[in-house]
Amino acid sequence: MIKNIPSISSEVDEEKIFKIINENFSQLAPAYYTLVSSWLINAYKVHKGIDKFIILIYLINKDFIFYKKNGLIVDYDKFYKDKSLEIPKINISDIAKDLLIPKENVRRKISELEERGIIKRKGKKIFIEISGFSQAKPNITLNDLSFFVSKFSEVLKDKNIVDKSFDAEEISKLIKENFSFCWYQFYKFIFIFANSWKTGTKTQDLETICVGFIVLINTVQNKNFKNKNLDRKKYLKEIQKPDHIGINAFSIAEITGIPRATVVRKLEFLIKNKFLNIDEKKLYTFGIGVQSKQFKVISKLQDRNMNALSKFLYRVFNQINVINSN
């Protein structure tokens, strides 16, 4: 029998969760940065372009919105079984506005998805084929998310907010049972996350963000860095110190699947805009001075993303508990 994830609604609200994340950020950061960087990598690998993938999940999210509006919960297996989806009317302008992708790019990406047999168009209607759903099936992301939520439950237990923590396998099973609701909330977070980085860094290119996150994850997964106990403000400052081991363009290309020449161009953009440093060995590290404009930009957009993350955690924790206790 599945153990209940404890309800936190009577104990904390979204603001309290935001505070907990801020105060215990170093305990959550490795799992969080693994989650988002892995999502970006896998999004790129599916169609060799993150925008195509994010447009595809934006369309699939129409199904999640329908279920939510009608008070329906569809589990993981049922959602992906022999699945196809009809969207009565596709609005290029809405997609462009919601995802911050130029209209012409949206049209081109949809045409490319159509050429690959992922979607079909009939007039203004669009059909997502079974292959489109299978390519968007979040096997890796579900594992990464479950691990992150498990780590968050450990922090809640450590702060005596809940009685016990829960492992990733338990959480994964509960998310699968409440999949349509949980993944609607996750996509909502992902759309905010992607748009925040686009607007904050003045790039419409999520591949550039992906490359930057690999440099970041190289730092936060470092053994010595992981052992530090820091709040979010101190954590961001610690990342900027010059003594961290860097990563080269070849390694980034291998990890992401993005061609090396493209990776180098993305790195040059991040260096030019003073988000990264490069040393004499051509190793890349974060290089944002704590008094710089770039540090303020990163801090502000991370505030926005942590607010979105707090909402996601609050809603998913309570939804899982409510459904599982009925």
XYZ file of C-alpha atoms in Angstrom:
326
model
C 0.000 0.000 0.000
C 1.333 3.457 -0.932
C 2.199 5.699 1.963
C 0.612 9.130 1.938
C 2.800 12.086 1.231
C 1.840 14.354 4.108
C -0.435 17.280 3.521
C 1.427 20.523 4.072
C -1.514 22.827 3.404
C -2.258 23.405 7.096
C 1.398 23.968 7.939
C 2.835 26.153 5.195
C 1.788 28.147 2.174
C 3.622 28.987 -1.039
C 5.511 31.844 0.641
C 6.758 29.518 3.371
C 7.903 26.976 0.789
C 9.741 29.786 -1.019
C 11.457 30.656 2.260
C 12.365 27.004 2.912
C 13.897 26.709 -0.574
C 15.877 29.922 -0.061
C 17.222 28.937 3.351
C 18.145 25.368 2.362
C 19.101 25.895 -1.253
C 22.391 23.990 -1.196
C 20.555 20.824 -0.130
C 18.155 21.108 -3.077
C 20.315 22.716 -5.773
C 22.120 19.616 -7.163
C 18.809 17.772 -7.689
C 17.081 20.917 -8.997
C 19.815 21.810 -11.484
C 20.009 18.169 -12.617
C 16.249 18.223 -13.231
C 16.209 21.361 -15.386
C 19.485 20.721 -17.247
C 18.463 17.129 -18.002
C 15.082 18.392 -19.258
C 16.809 20.853 -21.608
C 19.201 18.162 -22.896
C 16.443 15.655 -23.565
C 14.237 18.331 -25.134
C 17.050 19.086 -27.589
C 17.799 15.442 -28.385
C 14.195 14.584 -29.338
C 14.032 16.930 -32.360
C 17.512 18.513 -32.454
C 15.924 21.754 -31.275
C 14.371 22.716 -27.947
C 11.782 25.050 -29.482
C 10.238 22.203 -31.479
C 9.921 20.093 -28.356
C 8.479 22.905 -26.231
C 5.895 23.655 -28.958
C 4.952 19.953 -28.959
C 4.431 19.841 -25.186
C 2.566 23.159 -25.334
C 0.075 21.443 -27.653
C -0.059 18.301 -25.489
C -0.703 20.538 -22.483
C -4.078 21.388 -24.033
C -5.142 17.907 -22.934
C -3.955 18.526 -19.368
C -5.843 21.836 -19.309
C -9.015 20.061 -20.457
C -8.717 17.446 -17.693
C -8.048 20.095 -15.049
C -11.009 22.270 -16.109
C -13.311 19.251 -15.918
C -11.995 17.986 -12.584
C -10.546 14.806 -14.117
C -7.405 12.946 -13.060
C -5.828 10.632 -15.639
C -2.984 8.338 -14.623
C 0.307 7.935 -16.497
C -0.411 4.629 -18.233
C -3.891 5.635 -19.364
C -2.696 9.005 -20.671
C -0.107 7.434 -22.980
C -2.070 4.319 -24.042
C -2.832 4.402 -27.791
C -2.886 8.173 -27.550
C -3.657 10.754 -30.203
C -4.970 14.266 -29.707
C -7.142 16.577 -31.768
C -6.822 20.318 -31.180
C -9.788 22.084 -32.845
C -7.952 25.293 -33.642
C -4.280 26.150 -33.584
C -3.362 29.772 -32.987
C 0.186 30.636 -34.068
C -0.002 34.033 -32.345
C -0.918 32.472 -28.993
C 1.943 29.980 -29.199
C 4.393 32.735 -30.137
C 3.206 34.964 -27.297
C 3.094 32.245 -24.629
C 6.469 30.696 -25.488
C 8.282 33.874 -26.593
C 9.086 32.381 -29.995
C 8.779 34.573 -33.118
C 5.671 33.757 -35.188
C 7.622 32.759 -38.284
C 9.727 30.392 -36.190
C 6.578 28.823 -34.741
C 5.194 28.269 -38.246
C 8.475 26.734 -39.388
C 8.781 24.449 -36.341
C 5.186 23.226 -36.747
C 5.853 22.517 -40.431
C 8.966 20.544 -39.448
C 6.950 18.523 -36.916
C 4.388 17.876 -39.640
C 7.081 16.712 -42.081
C 8.321 14.227 -39.479
C 4.824 12.797 -38.988
C 4.586 14.001 -35.390
C 1.531 16.127 -36.110
C -1.008 16.445 -38.915
C -2.991 19.498 -39.925
C -6.444 19.602 -41.467
C -7.510 23.187 -41.973
C -7.188 24.911 -38.628
C -7.297 21.607 -36.748
C -4.136 19.870 -35.608
C -3.686 16.215 -34.680
C -0.823 14.969 -32.526
C -0.011 11.412 -33.561
C 0.941 8.544 -31.223
C 4.616 9.079 -32.134
C 4.393 12.650 -30.821
C 3.133 11.443 -27.465
C 5.755 8.704 -27.212
C 8.539 11.207 -27.917
C 7.211 13.508 -25.189
C 6.881 10.672 -22.659
C 8.828 11.956 -19.652
C 10.606 8.829 -18.403
C 13.889 10.530 -17.459
C 12.223 13.732 -16.282
C 9.826 11.779 -14.071
C 12.784 10.101 -12.368
C 14.636 13.404 -11.940
C 11.523 15.155 -10.651
C 10.724 12.370 -8.195
C 14.278 12.521 -6.846
C 14.052 16.300 -6.425
C 10.664 16.125 -4.657
C 12.085 13.389 -2.423
C 14.965 15.697 -1.453
C 12.450 18.443 -0.709
C 10.513 16.071 1.562
C 13.776 15.382 3.429
C 14.197 19.118 4.054
C 10.584 19.349 5.295
C 11.231 16.477 7.702
C 14.481 18.033 8.886
C 12.555 21.236 9.671
C 9.844 19.218 11.518
C 7.186 20.315 9.030
C 6.333 16.694 8.193
C 6.797 13.491 10.173
C 8.816 11.572 7.602
C 10.437 11.893 4.204
C 9.621 9.813 1.139
C 11.878 8.129 -1.378
C 11.840 8.812 -5.092
C 10.132 5.541 -5.966
C 7.144 6.294 -3.704
C 6.816 9.787 -5.122
C 7.109 8.575 -8.712
C 4.262 6.124 -8.155
C 2.053 8.824 -6.652
C 2.803 11.281 -9.466
C 1.929 8.600 -12.023
C -1.420 8.007 -10.309
C -2.149 11.760 -10.466
C -0.297 12.320 -13.719
C -2.549 14.721 -15.634
C -2.700 17.152 -12.708
C 0.972 16.877 -11.735
C 2.254 17.217 -15.290
C 0.018 20.198 -15.974
C 1.708 21.852 -12.992
C 5.161 20.756 -14.173
C 4.642 22.144 -17.675
C 3.383 25.376 -16.136
C 6.662 25.615 -14.232
C 8.734 24.723 -17.315
C 7.094 27.423 -19.449
C 7.792 30.055 -16.768
C 11.353 28.752 -16.316
C 12.139 28.877 -20.046
C 10.602 32.324 -20.564
C 12.394 33.756 -17.526
C 15.792 32.716 -18.865
C 14.979 33.959 -22.359
C 13.942 37.411 -21.196
C 16.560 37.688 -18.439
C 19.536 36.816 -20.631
C 18.259 38.625 -23.754
C 18.359 35.479 -25.858
C 15.478 33.679 -27.547
C 17.692 30.615 -27.785
C 17.137 27.815 -25.250
C 20.182 25.926 -26.563
C 22.322 28.783 -25.196
C 20.605 28.390 -21.829
C 21.235 24.635 -21.983
C 24.955 25.190 -22.601
C 25.136 27.629 -19.686
C 23.416 25.144 -17.391
C 25.992 22.454 -18.203
C 28.719 24.832 -17.003
C 26.633 25.446 -13.887
C 25.934 21.762 -13.199
C 29.658 21.047 -13.564
C 30.224 23.368 -10.606
C 27.349 22.319 -8.343
C 28.050 18.603 -8.756
C 31.653 19.120 -7.628
C 32.286 17.058 -4.492
C 33.704 19.939 -2.445
C 30.947 22.323 -3.489
C 28.140 19.861 -2.741
C 29.219 19.596 0.880
C 28.638 23.284 1.568
C 25.543 24.335 3.560
C 24.388 27.624 2.043
C 21.245 29.647 1.544
C 20.340 30.717 -1.996
C 22.026 34.129 -1.853
C 25.297 32.701 -0.540
C 25.048 29.802 -2.973
C 24.831 32.140 -5.966
C 27.865 34.055 -4.696
C 29.823 30.842 -4.142
C 29.244 29.727 -7.744
C 31.047 32.852 -8.985
C 34.323 32.138 -7.146
C 37.257 31.628 -9.537
C 38.609 28.414 -7.946
C 36.019 26.034 -9.439
C 37.073 23.468 -12.042
C 35.832 24.378 -15.514
C 34.514 22.310 -18.432
C 35.527 22.410 -22.103
C 33.395 22.827 -25.226
C 33.964 19.227 -26.372
C 32.548 17.846 -23.103
C 29.533 20.162 -23.286
C 28.836 19.013 -26.853
C 29.046 15.350 -25.816
C 26.731 15.861 -22.838
C 24.091 17.885 -24.703
C 24.250 16.372 -28.190
C 24.575 19.913 -29.596
C 27.277 20.109 -32.326
C 30.609 21.386 -30.989
C 30.742 24.354 -33.386
C 27.294 25.431 -32.185
C 28.341 24.975 -28.561
C 31.363 27.218 -29.130
C 29.109 29.964 -30.578
C 26.791 29.726 -27.564
C 29.752 29.915 -25.193
C 31.082 32.975 -27.025
C 27.705 34.689 -26.553
C 27.739 33.899 -22.801
C 31.323 35.162 -22.456
C 30.599 38.324 -24.456
C 27.632 39.056 -22.191
C 29.779 38.348 -19.105
C 27.935 35.287 -17.819
C 30.932 32.955 -18.205
C 34.727 33.033 -17.996
C 37.277 31.059 -20.019
C 40.794 30.258 -18.793
C 44.037 29.544 -20.658
C 43.117 25.843 -20.899
C 39.825 26.784 -22.589
C 37.797 25.636 -19.603
C 34.552 27.505 -18.910
C 33.275 28.592 -15.488
C 30.734 31.068 -14.203
C 32.226 34.529 -14.022
C 29.553 36.911 -12.798
C 30.790 39.470 -10.285
C 28.419 39.788 -7.342
C 28.162 43.545 -7.885
C 27.592 43.225 -11.620
C 24.493 43.834 -13.681
C 24.552 40.179 -14.739
C 24.429 38.970 -11.134
C 21.369 41.120 -10.518
C 19.762 39.724 -13.691
C 20.434 36.124 -12.614
C 19.187 36.808 -9.078
C 15.975 38.404 -10.341
C 15.108 35.667 -12.830
C 15.913 32.990 -10.265
C 13.516 34.711 -7.837
C 10.823 34.336 -10.493
C 11.689 30.690 -11.073
C 11.824 29.867 -7.366
C 8.382 31.418 -6.927
C 7.108 29.197 -9.741
C 8.866 26.199 -8.187
C 7.267 26.947 -4.811
C 3.801 26.995 -6.395
C 4.549 23.734 -8.184
C 5.733 21.953 -5.010
C 2.840 23.235 -2.920
C 0.172 22.185 -5.416
C 1.671 18.810 -6.267
C 2.340 17.811 -2.647
C -1.195 18.611 -1.628
C -2.812 17.115 -4.725
C -0.994 13.822 -4.216
C -2.042 13.704 -0.583
C -5.673 14.687 -1.224
C -6.167 12.122 -3.981
C -4.326 9.359 -2.130
C -6.261 9.852 1.125
C -9.745 9.638 -0.410
